[in-house]
Short mmCIF file of C-alpha atoms in Angstrom, two decimals:
data_model
loop_
_atom_site.label_atom_id
_atom_site.label_comp_id
_atom_site.label_asym_id
_atom_site.label_seq_id
_atom_site.Cartn_x
_atom_site.Cartn_y
_atom_site.Cartn_z
CA MET A 1 24.46 -40.78 -53.16
CA ASP A 2 25.05 -39.30 -56.33
CA LEU A 3 23.25 -36.32 -57.96
CA ILE A 4 23.98 -36.10 -62.01
CA GLY A 5 27.34 -37.93 -61.47
CA ILE A 6 28.74 -36.22 -58.44
CA GLN A 7 28.95 -37.91 -55.20
CA THR A 8 26.66 -35.75 -52.88
CA LYS A 9 26.61 -37.98 -49.41
CA ILE A 10 29.29 -40.28 -48.02
CA CYS A 11 28.49 -42.82 -44.91
CA TRP A 12 30.69 -44.46 -42.86
CA THR A 13 29.56 -47.22 -39.72
CA VAL A 14 31.47 -46.00 -37.07
CA THR A 15 32.52 -48.01 -33.61
CA ARG A 16 32.24 -45.84 -30.59
CA GLY A 17 33.41 -48.93 -27.97
CA GLU A 18 32.43 -48.60 -24.43
CA GLY A 19 29.25 -51.03 -25.08
CA LEU A 20 27.74 -48.25 -27.30
CA SER A 21 26.24 -49.82 -30.45
CA PRO A 22 27.87 -48.58 -33.60
CA ILE A 23 26.16 -46.03 -35.74
CA GLU A 24 25.92 -44.42 -38.95
CA SER A 25 27.58 -41.11 -39.88
CA CYS A 26 27.24 -39.34 -42.77
CA GLU A 27 28.57 -35.93 -44.75
CA GLY A 28 28.13 -34.10 -47.36
CA LEU A 29 25.25 -31.89 -49.29
CA GLY A 30 23.14 -35.08 -49.60
CA ASP A 31 22.59 -35.52 -45.80
CA PRO A 32 20.03 -32.99 -44.43
CA ALA A 33 21.82 -32.21 -41.11
CA CYS A 34 24.99 -31.28 -43.32
CA PHE A 35 22.92 -29.30 -45.83
CA TYR A 36 21.17 -27.50 -43.67
CA VAL A 37 24.69 -26.29 -41.70
CA ALA A 38 26.37 -25.87 -44.88
CA VAL A 39 23.92 -23.58 -46.18
CA ILE A 40 23.57 -21.46 -42.90
CA PHE A 41 27.71 -21.04 -42.96
CA MET A 42 27.80 -20.53 -46.61
CA LEU A 43 25.19 -17.41 -46.32
CA ASN A 44 27.36 -16.27 -43.08
CA GLY A 45 30.42 -16.39 -45.04
CA LEU A 46 29.04 -14.56 -48.33
CA MET A 47 27.58 -11.87 -45.46
CA MET A 48 31.34 -11.16 -44.65
CA ALA A 49 31.74 -9.98 -48.42
CA LEU A 50 28.57 -7.85 -48.01
CA PHE A 51 30.03 -6.43 -45.22
CA PHE A 52 33.33 -5.05 -47.17
CA ILE A 53 30.93 -3.60 -49.55
CA TYR A 54 28.95 -2.36 -47.00
CA GLY A 55 31.94 -0.60 -45.10
CA THR A 56 33.12 0.35 -48.59
CA TYR A 57 30.10 2.14 -49.52
CA LEU A 58 29.14 4.07 -46.65
CA SER A 59 32.99 5.36 -45.95
CA GLY A 60 33.60 6.07 -49.43
CA SER A 61 36.85 4.07 -49.02
CA ARG A 62 37.71 0.15 -49.66
CA LEU A 63 39.84 1.08 -46.46
CA GLY A 64 36.54 1.60 -44.71
CA GLY A 65 35.75 -1.96 -46.03
CA LEU A 66 38.82 -3.51 -44.69
CA VAL A 67 37.96 -1.91 -41.05
CA THR A 68 34.45 -3.30 -41.29
CA VAL A 69 35.64 -6.80 -41.75
CA LEU A 70 38.56 -6.76 -39.50
CA CYS A 71 36.65 -5.45 -36.55
CA PHE A 72 34.16 -7.96 -37.25
CA PHE A 73 36.57 -10.62 -37.00
CA PHE A 74 38.74 -9.21 -33.77
CA ASN A 75 35.44 -8.68 -32.49
CA HIS A 76 33.98 -12.39 -33.60
CA GLY A 77 32.72 -13.52 -30.19
CA GLU A 78 30.47 -10.48 -29.82
CA CYS A 79 29.07 -10.59 -33.01
CA THR A 80 27.58 -13.92 -34.03
CA ARG A 81 26.57 -17.33 -32.73
CA VAL A 82 26.34 -18.95 -35.65
CA MET A 83 29.56 -20.98 -34.57
CA TRP A 84 27.77 -22.38 -31.94
CA THR A 85 24.45 -22.81 -32.72
CA PRO A 86 23.81 -22.64 -36.54
CA PRO A 87 20.37 -23.78 -36.71
CA LEU A 88 18.83 -20.47 -35.62
CA ARG A 89 16.62 -18.41 -36.83
CA GLU A 90 18.81 -15.22 -36.91
CA SER A 91 21.44 -17.33 -38.47
CA PHE A 92 19.15 -17.57 -41.74
CA SER A 93 17.86 -14.02 -41.05
CA TYR A 94 20.41 -11.56 -40.22
CA PRO A 95 22.51 -11.74 -43.22
CA PHE A 96 19.45 -10.33 -45.17
CA LEU A 97 19.29 -7.54 -42.81
CA VAL A 98 23.15 -6.65 -43.38
CA LEU A 99 21.85 -6.56 -47.45
CA GLN A 100 18.75 -4.38 -46.27
CA MET A 101 20.44 -1.71 -44.49
CA LEU A 102 22.92 -1.54 -47.33
CA LEU A 103 20.39 -0.92 -49.57
CA VAL A 104 18.62 1.66 -47.46
CA THR A 105 22.17 3.35 -47.18
CA HIS A 106 22.08 3.45 -50.92
CA ILE A 107 18.47 4.88 -51.04
CA LEU A 108 19.31 7.56 -48.62
CA ARG A 109 22.39 8.75 -50.77
CA ALA A 110 20.97 8.46 -53.89
CA THR A 111 19.80 11.67 -55.85
CA LYS A 112 17.01 9.92 -58.24
CA LEU A 113 15.54 6.17 -56.95
CA HIS A 114 15.52 3.34 -59.06
CA ARG A 115 12.93 0.83 -59.26
CA GLY A 116 15.50 -2.25 -59.03
CA SER A 117 16.96 -0.52 -55.65
CA LEU A 118 13.05 -0.50 -54.52
CA ILE A 119 12.35 -4.23 -55.58
CA ALA A 120 15.35 -5.32 -54.05
CA LEU A 121 14.82 -3.60 -50.37
CA CYS A 122 11.18 -5.45 -50.94
CA ILE A 123 12.79 -8.54 -51.08
CA SER A 124 15.56 -8.72 -48.79
CA ASN A 125 13.04 -7.17 -46.35
CA ILE A 126 10.63 -10.25 -46.89
CA PHE A 127 13.71 -12.70 -46.24
CA PHE A 128 14.55 -11.22 -43.20
CA MET A 129 11.33 -11.32 -41.80
CA LEU A 130 10.15 -14.80 -43.28
CA PRO A 131 12.80 -16.95 -41.02
CA TRP A 132 12.15 -14.76 -37.69
CA GLN A 133 9.23 -13.23 -36.41
CA PHE A 134 11.70 -10.72 -34.03
CA ALA A 135 12.66 -9.09 -37.28
CA GLN A 136 9.36 -7.04 -37.19
CA PHE A 137 10.85 -5.23 -34.11
CA VAL A 138 14.45 -4.57 -35.58
CA LEU A 139 12.36 -3.16 -38.48
CA LEU A 140 10.12 -1.09 -36.28
CA THR A 141 13.63 0.85 -34.91
CA GLN A 142 14.65 1.23 -38.61
CA ILE A 143 11.45 2.87 -39.41
CA ALA A 144 11.48 4.97 -36.43
CA SER A 145 14.80 5.94 -37.13
CA LEU A 146 14.26 6.85 -40.77
CA PHE A 147 10.93 8.82 -39.51
CA ALA A 148 13.40 10.59 -37.41
CA VAL A 149 15.60 11.77 -40.55
CA TYR A 150 12.44 12.78 -42.30
CA VAL A 151 11.45 15.09 -39.60
CA VAL A 152 14.30 17.00 -39.00
CA GLY A 153 14.91 17.51 -42.91
CA TYR A 154 17.48 15.00 -44.39
CA ILE A 155 15.23 12.99 -46.46
CA ASP A 156 12.04 14.16 -48.49
CA THR A 157 8.63 13.24 -48.28
CA CYS A 158 8.55 11.58 -51.62
CA LYS A 159 11.87 9.07 -50.83
CA LEU A 160 10.40 8.35 -47.20
CA ARG A 161 6.86 7.30 -48.68
CA ARG A 162 8.14 4.70 -51.21
CA ILE A 163 10.15 3.54 -48.79
CA ILE A 164 7.33 2.88 -46.31
CA TYR A 165 5.37 1.59 -49.17
CA ILE A 166 7.92 -1.12 -49.75
CA HIS A 167 7.73 -1.74 -46.17
CA MET A 168 4.05 -2.59 -46.40
CA ILE A 169 4.22 -4.45 -49.43
CA SER A 170 6.86 -6.49 -48.14
CA LEU A 171 5.13 -6.89 -44.71
CA SER A 172 1.98 -8.01 -46.61
CA LEU A 173 3.60 -10.59 -48.83
CA CYS A 174 5.29 -11.88 -45.44
CA PHE A 175 1.82 -12.36 -43.92
CA VAL A 176 0.54 -14.31 -46.82
CA PHE A 177 3.68 -16.20 -47.18
CA MET A 178 3.46 -17.19 -43.09
CA PHE A 179 -0.13 -18.32 -43.82
CA GLY A 180 -1.81 -15.75 -42.46
CA ASN A 181 0.35 -14.85 -39.45
CA SER A 182 -2.10 -12.30 -37.89
CA MET A 183 0.71 -10.82 -35.26
CA LEU A 184 2.69 -8.92 -38.09
CA LEU A 185 -0.29 -7.19 -38.99
CA THR A 186 -0.94 -6.28 -35.25
CA SER A 187 2.40 -5.55 -34.58
CA TYR A 188 4.07 -2.09 -33.51
CA TYR A 189 6.00 -1.90 -36.84
CA ALA A 190 2.65 -2.39 -38.98
CA SER A 191 1.14 0.31 -36.77
CA SER A 192 3.97 2.62 -37.28
CA LEU A 193 4.03 1.95 -40.91
CA VAL A 194 0.15 3.29 -40.86
CA ILE A 195 0.81 6.16 -38.86
CA ILE A 196 3.93 7.27 -40.55
CA TRP A 197 1.88 7.24 -43.78
CA GLY A 198 -1.09 9.13 -42.19
CA LEU A 199 1.51 11.80 -41.39
CA LEU A 200 3.14 12.11 -44.53
CA ALA A 201 -0.39 12.80 -46.12
CA MET A 202 -0.91 15.25 -43.62
CA LYS A 203 2.19 17.07 -43.73
CA PRO A 204 0.72 19.93 -46.18
CA HIS A 205 -1.85 20.47 -43.35
CA PHE A 206 0.81 20.84 -40.67
CA LEU A 207 2.55 23.42 -42.74
CA LYS A 208 -0.49 25.46 -43.16
CA LEU A 209 -0.30 25.83 -38.98
CA ASN A 210 2.28 28.33 -39.61
CA LEU A 211 4.53 26.55 -36.84
CA SER A 212 8.38 27.00 -36.41
CA GLU A 213 10.30 23.76 -37.46
CA LEU A 214 10.81 23.11 -33.98
CA SER A 215 7.05 22.91 -32.99
CA LEU A 216 6.64 20.78 -36.29
CA TRP A 217 9.16 18.01 -35.28
CA VAL A 218 7.55 17.58 -31.76
CA ILE A 219 4.12 17.58 -33.01
CA GLN A 220 4.72 14.70 -35.47
CA GLY A 221 7.11 12.82 -33.24
CA CYS A 222 4.19 12.97 -31.05
CA PHE A 223 1.82 11.81 -33.35
CA TRP A 224 4.02 9.15 -34.36
CA LEU A 225 4.49 8.13 -30.79
CA PHE A 226 1.38 7.94 -29.36
CA GLY A 227 -0.50 7.01 -32.66
CA THR A 228 1.56 3.74 -32.97
CA VAL A 229 0.58 2.41 -29.36
CA ILE A 230 -2.84 3.53 -30.02
CA LEU A 231 -3.31 1.68 -33.07
CA LYS A 232 -1.26 -1.39 -31.97
CA TYR A 233 -3.61 -1.60 -29.05
CA LEU A 234 -7.17 -1.24 -31.15
CA THR A 235 -5.94 -3.51 -33.63
CA SER A 236 -4.70 -6.35 -31.15
CA LYS A 237 -8.06 -5.88 -29.19
CA LEU A 238 -10.06 -5.94 -32.40
CA PHE A 239 -8.25 -9.35 -33.96
CA GLY A 240 -7.67 -10.58 -30.05
CA ILE A 241 -4.43 -11.36 -30.53
CA ALA A 242 -1.71 -11.66 -27.81
CA ASP A 243 1.13 -13.58 -29.54
CA ASP A 244 3.80 -10.69 -29.04
CA ALA A 245 2.26 -9.41 -25.51
CA HIS A 246 5.15 -11.25 -23.68
CA ILE A 247 7.61 -8.69 -25.43
CA GLY A 248 5.99 -5.78 -23.87
CA ASN A 249 5.84 -7.77 -20.39
CA LEU A 250 9.61 -8.17 -21.00
CA LEU A 251 10.48 -4.72 -21.62
CA THR A 252 8.47 -3.82 -18.60
CA SER A 253 10.34 -6.12 -16.29
CA LYS A 254 13.49 -4.39 -17.58
CA PHE A 255 12.24 -0.74 -16.02
CA PHE A 256 9.81 -2.15 -13.34
CA SER A 257 9.24 -4.84 -10.92
CA TYR A 258 7.09 -6.18 -12.83
CA LYS A 259 7.24 -10.43 -13.42
CA ASP A 260 5.03 -13.19 -14.50
CA PHE A 261 5.49 -16.63 -15.42
CA ASP A 262 6.75 -15.81 -19.33
CA THR A 263 9.27 -12.95 -18.30
CA LEU A 264 10.72 -14.86 -15.69
CA LEU A 265 11.37 -17.54 -18.13
CA TYR A 266 13.21 -14.83 -20.45
CA THR A 267 14.88 -12.78 -17.80
CA CYS A 268 16.42 -15.98 -15.84
CA ALA A 269 18.51 -17.14 -19.10
CA ALA A 270 21.70 -15.06 -19.55
CA GLU A 271 21.00 -14.23 -22.84
CA PHE A 272 17.59 -12.32 -21.91
CA ASP A 273 19.29 -10.44 -18.59
CA PHE A 274 21.19 -7.04 -19.14
CA MET A 275 24.25 -6.45 -21.04
CA GLU A 276 27.65 -8.13 -19.28
CA LYS A 277 29.46 -5.29 -17.91
CA GLU A 278 32.25 -7.34 -19.48
CA THR A 279 31.26 -6.49 -23.11
CA PRO A 280 31.86 -2.61 -23.10
CA VAL A 281 35.30 -3.64 -21.85
CA ARG A 282 35.83 -5.76 -24.66
CA TYR A 283 34.81 -3.24 -27.08
CA THR A 284 37.53 -1.11 -25.61
CA LYS A 285 40.23 -3.50 -25.69
CA THR A 286 39.84 -3.83 -29.43
CA LEU A 287 39.41 -0.03 -29.69
CA LEU A 288 36.39 -0.79 -31.58
CA LEU A 289 34.46 1.30 -28.88
CA PRO A 290 36.63 4.38 -29.43
CA ALA A 291 36.35 4.39 -33.03
CA VAL A 292 32.82 4.40 -33.03
CA LEU A 293 32.73 6.92 -30.57
CA ALA A 294 34.67 9.23 -32.25
CA VAL A 295 32.71 8.85 -35.36
CA PHE A 296 29.13 8.94 -33.51
CA ALA A 297 30.62 12.51 -32.06
CA ALA A 298 31.64 13.48 -35.63
CA ILE A 299 28.04 13.15 -36.74
CA VAL A 300 26.61 14.52 -33.71
CA ARG A 301 28.40 17.61 -33.99
CA LYS A 302 27.31 17.68 -37.89
CA ILE A 303 23.27 17.18 -36.78
CA ILE A 304 23.90 20.00 -33.83
CA SER A 305 25.24 22.13 -36.62
CA ASP A 306 22.19 21.42 -38.87
CA ILE A 307 19.80 21.84 -36.81
CA TRP A 308 20.88 24.80 -35.40
CA SER A 309 21.11 26.37 -38.61
CA VAL A 310 17.31 25.32 -39.21
CA ILE A 311 16.16 26.54 -35.81
CA ALA A 312 17.76 29.89 -36.20
CA LYS A 313 16.18 30.80 -39.51
CA GLN A 314 12.79 30.10 -37.69
CA GLN A 315 11.58 29.14 -41.27
CA THR A 316 7.92 28.38 -40.94
CA HIS A 317 7.67 27.06 -44.86
CA ILE A 318 9.20 24.02 -46.86
CA ARG A 319 12.94 24.56 -47.41
CA LYS A 320 14.07 24.43 -50.51
CA HIS A 321 17.12 22.05 -49.91
CA GLN A 322 17.38 18.85 -47.81
CA LEU A 323 20.21 18.52 -45.44
CA ASP A 324 22.89 16.68 -46.49
CA HIS A 325 24.16 13.12 -46.03
CA GLY A 326 21.07 11.74 -44.31
CA GLU A 327 22.13 8.10 -44.25
CA LEU A 328 25.13 8.95 -41.37
CA VAL A 329 22.25 10.42 -39.30
CA TYR A 330 20.20 7.54 -40.03
CA HIS A 331 23.24 5.37 -39.01
CA ALA A 332 24.15 7.16 -35.98
CA LEU A 333 20.13 7.05 -34.81
CA GLN A 334 20.26 3.00 -35.79
CA LEU A 335 23.47 2.88 -33.41
CA LEU A 336 21.35 4.32 -30.72
CA ALA A 337 18.73 1.92 -31.05
CA TYR A 338 20.95 -1.00 -31.34
CA THR A 339 22.65 0.16 -28.30
CA ALA A 340 19.15 0.20 -26.43
CA LEU A 341 18.24 -3.08 -27.53
CA GLY A 342 21.61 -4.73 -26.49
CA VAL A 343 22.05 -2.83 -23.24
CA LEU A 344 18.52 -4.44 -22.23
CA ILE A 345 18.59 -7.69 -23.58
CA MET A 346 22.21 -9.39 -23.79
CA ARG A 347 21.34 -11.42 -26.82
CA LEU A 348 20.45 -8.12 -29.09
CA LYS A 349 24.29 -7.44 -28.84
CA LEU A 350 24.27 -9.41 -32.21
CA PHE A 351 22.73 -6.54 -33.93
CA LEU A 352 24.78 -3.97 -31.62
CA THR A 353 28.29 -5.16 -32.43
CA PRO A 354 28.32 -5.88 -36.08
CA HIS A 355 26.74 -2.24 -36.69
CA MET A 356 29.50 -1.14 -34.77
CA CYS A 357 31.99 -2.47 -36.93
CA VAL A 358 30.19 -0.67 -40.15
CA MET A 359 30.17 2.50 -38.14
CA ALA A 360 33.96 2.09 -37.36
CA SER A 361 34.31 2.05 -41.29
CA LEU A 362 33.27 5.83 -41.08
CA ILE A 363 37.19 6.45 -40.13
CA CYS A 364 37.70 6.74 -43.25
CA SER A 365 34.92 8.98 -44.30
CA ARG A 366 36.33 12.53 -45.79
CA GLN A 367 32.86 14.03 -44.75
CA LEU A 368 33.56 13.46 -41.09
CA PHE A 369 37.53 13.63 -41.04
CA GLY A 370 38.42 15.58 -44.18
CA TRP A 371 39.98 17.94 -41.78
CA LEU A 372 42.45 15.34 -40.63
CA PHE A 373 43.14 13.69 -43.60
CA GLY A 374 43.98 17.14 -45.36
CA LYS A 375 47.18 16.80 -42.83
CA VAL A 376 47.79 13.03 -42.41
CA ARG A 377 47.43 10.43 -45.28
CA PRO A 378 44.34 8.35 -45.10
CA VAL A 379 46.14 5.14 -45.50
CA THR A 380 48.46 6.22 -42.26
CA VAL A 381 45.53 6.98 -39.97
CA VAL A 382 43.64 3.75 -40.85
CA PHE A 383 46.24 1.22 -40.84
CA ALA A 384 47.97 2.91 -37.38
CA VAL A 385 44.22 2.46 -35.85
CA LEU A 386 43.92 -1.12 -37.43
CA ALA A 387 47.27 -2.27 -35.91
CA ALA A 388 46.53 -1.21 -32.67
CA MET A 389 43.27 -3.02 -32.83
CA SER A 390 45.09 -6.10 -33.55
CA ILE A 391 47.09 -6.34 -30.89
CA GLN A 392 43.75 -7.55 -28.52
CA GLY A 393 42.24 -8.68 -31.70
CA SER A 394 44.95 -11.58 -32.89
CA ALA A 395 44.31 -12.64 -29.28
CA ASN A 396 40.76 -12.95 -29.60
CA LEU A 397 41.00 -14.63 -33.14
CA GLN A 398 43.49 -17.04 -31.66
CA THR A 399 41.15 -17.92 -28.96
CA GLN A 400 38.30 -18.53 -31.27
CA TRP A 401 40.53 -20.66 -33.27
CA ASN A 402 41.46 -22.79 -30.48
CA ILE A 403 38.19 -23.86 -29.30
CA VAL A 404 37.83 -27.26 -30.68
CA GLY A 405 35.28 -29.92 -29.63
CA GLU A 406 32.65 -32.15 -30.33
CA PHE A 407 28.95 -32.93 -29.57
CA SER A 408 28.20 -35.86 -27.53
CA ASN A 409 24.71 -36.11 -25.86
CA LEU A 410 24.47 -39.67 -25.00
CA PRO A 411 21.57 -39.73 -22.43
CA GLN A 412 19.35 -37.74 -25.09
CA GLU A 413 20.37 -40.57 -27.73
CA GLU A 414 18.92 -43.40 -25.30
CA LEU A 415 16.07 -41.23 -24.87
CA ILE A 416 15.38 -41.16 -28.37
CA GLU A 417 16.03 -44.49 -29.07
CA TRP A 418 13.70 -45.67 -26.52
CA ILE A 419 10.93 -43.59 -27.93
CA LYS A 420 11.21 -44.64 -31.28
CA TYR A 421 11.36 -48.40 -30.66
CA SER A 422 8.94 -48.66 -27.36
CA THR A 423 6.04 -46.21 -28.25
CA LYS A 424 3.67 -45.77 -30.42
CA PRO A 425 3.95 -43.46 -33.59
CA ASP A 426 1.20 -41.53 -32.39
CA ALA A 427 2.13 -41.30 -28.94
CA VAL A 428 2.14 -37.63 -27.53
CA PHE A 429 4.81 -36.12 -25.34
CA ALA A 430 5.52 -33.43 -23.11
CA GLY A 431 8.32 -31.72 -21.46
CA ALA A 432 10.74 -29.01 -21.39
CA MET A 433 10.98 -27.04 -24.64
CA PRO A 434 14.43 -27.86 -25.79
CA THR A 435 13.68 -31.52 -25.49
CA MET A 436 10.77 -31.66 -27.17
CA ALA A 437 12.51 -30.19 -30.54
CA SER A 438 14.55 -33.40 -30.23
CA VAL A 439 11.75 -35.75 -29.88
CA LYS A 440 9.84 -34.27 -32.82
CA LEU A 441 12.65 -33.94 -35.00
CA SER A 442 14.15 -37.28 -34.17
CA ALA A 443 11.47 -39.64 -32.98
CA LEU A 444 8.71 -37.90 -35.23
CA ARG A 445 6.55 -38.17 -32.41
CA PRO A 446 3.59 -35.50 -31.54
CA VAL A 447 4.64 -33.10 -28.97
CA VAL A 448 2.53 -30.27 -27.17
CA ASN A 449 5.22 -27.64 -26.87
CA HIS A 450 8.37 -26.53 -28.57
CA PRO A 451 10.56 -23.80 -28.70
CA HIS A 452 8.35 -21.66 -30.51
CA TYR A 453 7.52 -18.95 -28.15
CA GLU A 454 5.70 -16.25 -30.19
CA ASP A 455 2.39 -17.46 -30.02
CA ALA A 456 -0.23 -17.16 -27.48
CA GLY A 457 -1.74 -20.83 -27.41
CA LEU A 458 1.68 -22.46 -27.27
CA ARG A 459 2.80 -20.27 -24.53
CA ALA A 460 -0.39 -21.51 -22.53
CA ARG A 461 0.34 -24.91 -23.22
CA THR A 462 3.70 -24.62 -22.01
CA LYS A 463 2.74 -22.90 -18.85
CA ILE A 464 0.33 -26.32 -18.23
CA VAL A 465 3.47 -28.42 -19.24
CA TYR A 466 5.81 -27.20 -16.81
CA SER A 467 3.50 -27.22 -13.81
CA MET A 468 5.34 -30.33 -13.43
CA TYR A 469 8.16 -28.12 -12.12
CA SER A 470 5.81 -26.15 -9.61
CA ARG A 471 3.99 -26.97 -6.08
CA LYS A 472 0.88 -28.40 -7.49
CA ALA A 473 -0.89 -31.54 -6.49
CA ALA A 474 0.06 -33.98 -8.73
CA GLU A 475 -3.70 -35.08 -9.10
CA GLU A 476 -4.26 -31.55 -10.53
CA VAL A 477 -1.55 -31.72 -12.94
CA LYS A 478 -2.28 -34.76 -14.51
CA ARG A 479 -5.70 -33.44 -14.91
CA GLU A 480 -4.26 -30.45 -17.05
CA LEU A 481 -1.73 -32.72 -19.13
CA MET A 482 -5.01 -35.38 -20.03
CA LYS A 483 -6.78 -32.32 -21.53
CA LEU A 484 -3.92 -31.82 -23.83
CA LYS A 485 -3.88 -35.75 -24.42
CA VAL A 486 -0.47 -36.22 -23.04
CA ASN A 487 0.92 -39.91 -23.07
CA TYR A 488 4.22 -39.61 -21.83
CA TYR A 489 6.08 -36.73 -19.70
CA ILE A 490 9.56 -36.38 -19.98
CA LEU A 491 10.81 -34.98 -16.29
CA GLU A 492 14.38 -33.94 -16.36
CA GLU A 493 15.47 -33.45 -12.09
CA SER A 494 17.89 -30.78 -13.42
CA TRP A 495 15.19 -28.64 -13.99
CA CYS A 496 13.81 -28.84 -10.85
CA ILE A 497 17.19 -28.00 -9.16
CA ARG A 498 19.07 -25.51 -11.58
CA ARG A 499 19.17 -21.83 -10.44
CA SER A 500 20.67 -19.45 -12.62
CA LYS A 501 20.47 -16.87 -9.92
CA PRO A 502 18.13 -16.10 -6.95
CA GLY A 503 14.75 -16.38 -7.23
CA CYS A 504 15.28 -18.20 -10.60
CA SER A 505 14.70 -22.17 -10.24
CA MET A 506 11.57 -23.35 -11.75
CA PRO A 507 9.76 -23.82 -7.94
CA GLU A 508 10.79 -20.20 -7.05
CA ILE A 509 9.16 -19.07 -10.66
CA TRP A 510 6.30 -20.95 -10.00
CA ASP A 511 6.09 -19.07 -6.58
CA VAL A 512 5.59 -15.84 -8.17
CA GLU A 513 2.51 -17.44 -10.58
CA ASP A 514 1.18 -19.51 -7.80
CA PRO A 515 1.64 -17.99 -4.21
CA ALA A 516 -0.70 -20.18 -2.97
CA ASN A 517 1.12 -23.29 -2.76
CA ALA A 518 4.57 -21.41 -1.80
CA GLY A 519 6.35 -23.62 0.63
CA LYS A 520 5.22 -26.90 -0.26
CA THR A 521 7.62 -29.28 -1.99
CA PRO A 522 7.76 -29.30 -5.47
CA LEU A 523 6.19 -31.71 -7.50
CA CYS A 524 9.10 -33.05 -9.49
CA ASN A 525 11.15 -33.63 -6.37
CA LEU A 526 8.07 -36.08 -5.20
CA LEU A 527 7.72 -37.66 -8.93
CA VAL A 528 11.77 -38.19 -8.93
CA LYS A 529 11.34 -40.17 -5.96
CA ASP A 530 7.90 -42.33 -6.72
CA SER A 531 5.90 -41.31 -10.00
CA LYS A 532 2.82 -43.13 -8.42
CA PRO A 533 -0.43 -43.18 -8.45
CA HIS A 534 -1.02 -40.67 -11.04
CA PHE A 535 2.07 -41.55 -12.86
CA THR A 536 4.15 -44.68 -14.22
CA THR A 537 7.81 -44.59 -15.06
CA VAL A 538 8.55 -46.42 -18.03
CA PHE A 539 11.95 -45.32 -18.88
CA GLN A 540 14.74 -43.52 -16.86
CA ASN A 541 18.65 -42.72 -17.32
CA SER A 542 21.01 -40.28 -15.63
CA VAL A 543 18.81 -37.38 -17.27
CA TYR A 544 15.66 -38.22 -18.43
CA LYS A 545 12.64 -39.98 -16.42
CA VAL A 546 9.51 -40.54 -18.61
CA LEU A 547 6.51 -40.97 -17.00
CA GLU A 548 3.27 -42.64 -18.44
CA VAL A 549 0.43 -40.74 -17.57
CA ILE A 550 -2.26 -43.33 -15.99
CA LYS A 551 -5.42 -42.99 -17.79
CA GLU A 552 -8.78 -42.88 -15.71
#
């Protein structure tokens, strides 16, 4: 395959032996799968250059950029999953968050705002949100941090108002580009933007109350918190949107004993459980955690000093000067937000760890450690820290490099081949979400559910599909599947028996949702032995059993 005389795709016929048929294997950017993965790796490779620029700009020293990049590599297994699962939405999205945060840092530090910076911020917001709907929750933490920075007095009203306008514009454009995704407009993020915009407009009225600085901070903070929650509730009710309701339920389950089908599907997966106890230990061994704690303590010391100076003056009017280095305070608050996310949901440490690497660059900051660099050369301090980090860091890198393997899933290959050649192109399939993604992409068959879980309708369909692993009667399950026009159900026995922890097998999850049938034999166990009379087994291998739904 050539493009303007350049070969973009090379294919071979590979003989696999062991009775397996030969397959065609292709590589090069002309192959869709290779192009897809190559773009992700290039994007994440460029992100490392971005991290160097970010660390350099934030710390004011190229040594800071070096610290950021080396910390990322020394903690690579805690920073990213791109080497294991390239096609994840976060793999496309996260590099643009790094760019976005760098631009926010520049805007906070700049004495004069330039249109180019604001346009770049808008574009990076869009590219961050478009691939990944979870991005709105991350941007919510950013807006909350920036609002806190504004309330205390590190940035002025004009600067925050422009940032809010940019976020509003980018959110509106994403709404259009995502074909009217109403979940964005009814999100906490959108509600927070509106409330902050209103608070900025009301600032002159607050000042007329002749209150102390501390009282104004508390009032604005309460207005933002309760206003955001109330507006989110009202807009969701008004538009009838419940697409992100499972996120609220997931967070509720972290603090209380709340359980339902959707939250258990999440919390029973290791990546959505609390952060592992070993994670802080791994941070400590590479000295990332001690370095970040030292930086954080220095910033907190500055914040306390600034706040005390403001409160002590008991001012009841607009201060003539803003407090200095609001970008440092923003990063400290963002660190707290990412820490909360990472502790509650282990998967979200992929925001925390890279941000810790960026924060570590501030060990080179003269604003924070000028007292030390007056006695010892910065280069000496930084290289001493990096040398200590490299003891465990180099071992971590070697562990990463030693991981070599190949992907093989013969049972799924047999399933896909059977579907391609033994079913009609319009045959509708149902089953486990990961399997349905493969059926849709590789066999091009219609599916009734797939791994995109941020849609209330899709969650409802998935719940019906997963009732095959409940203790309900086969006739009842079949009736619901027929309403979805399902022709074939792909049953996986492993889903019926696997259990990541107590209470987390599929039948146990259904016991919470359907206590009336608790104690009965799971339907999947019965169908593994005999699928009749409601279903007919049309394909079976070591992993998959395809059941045809018998029409009445």
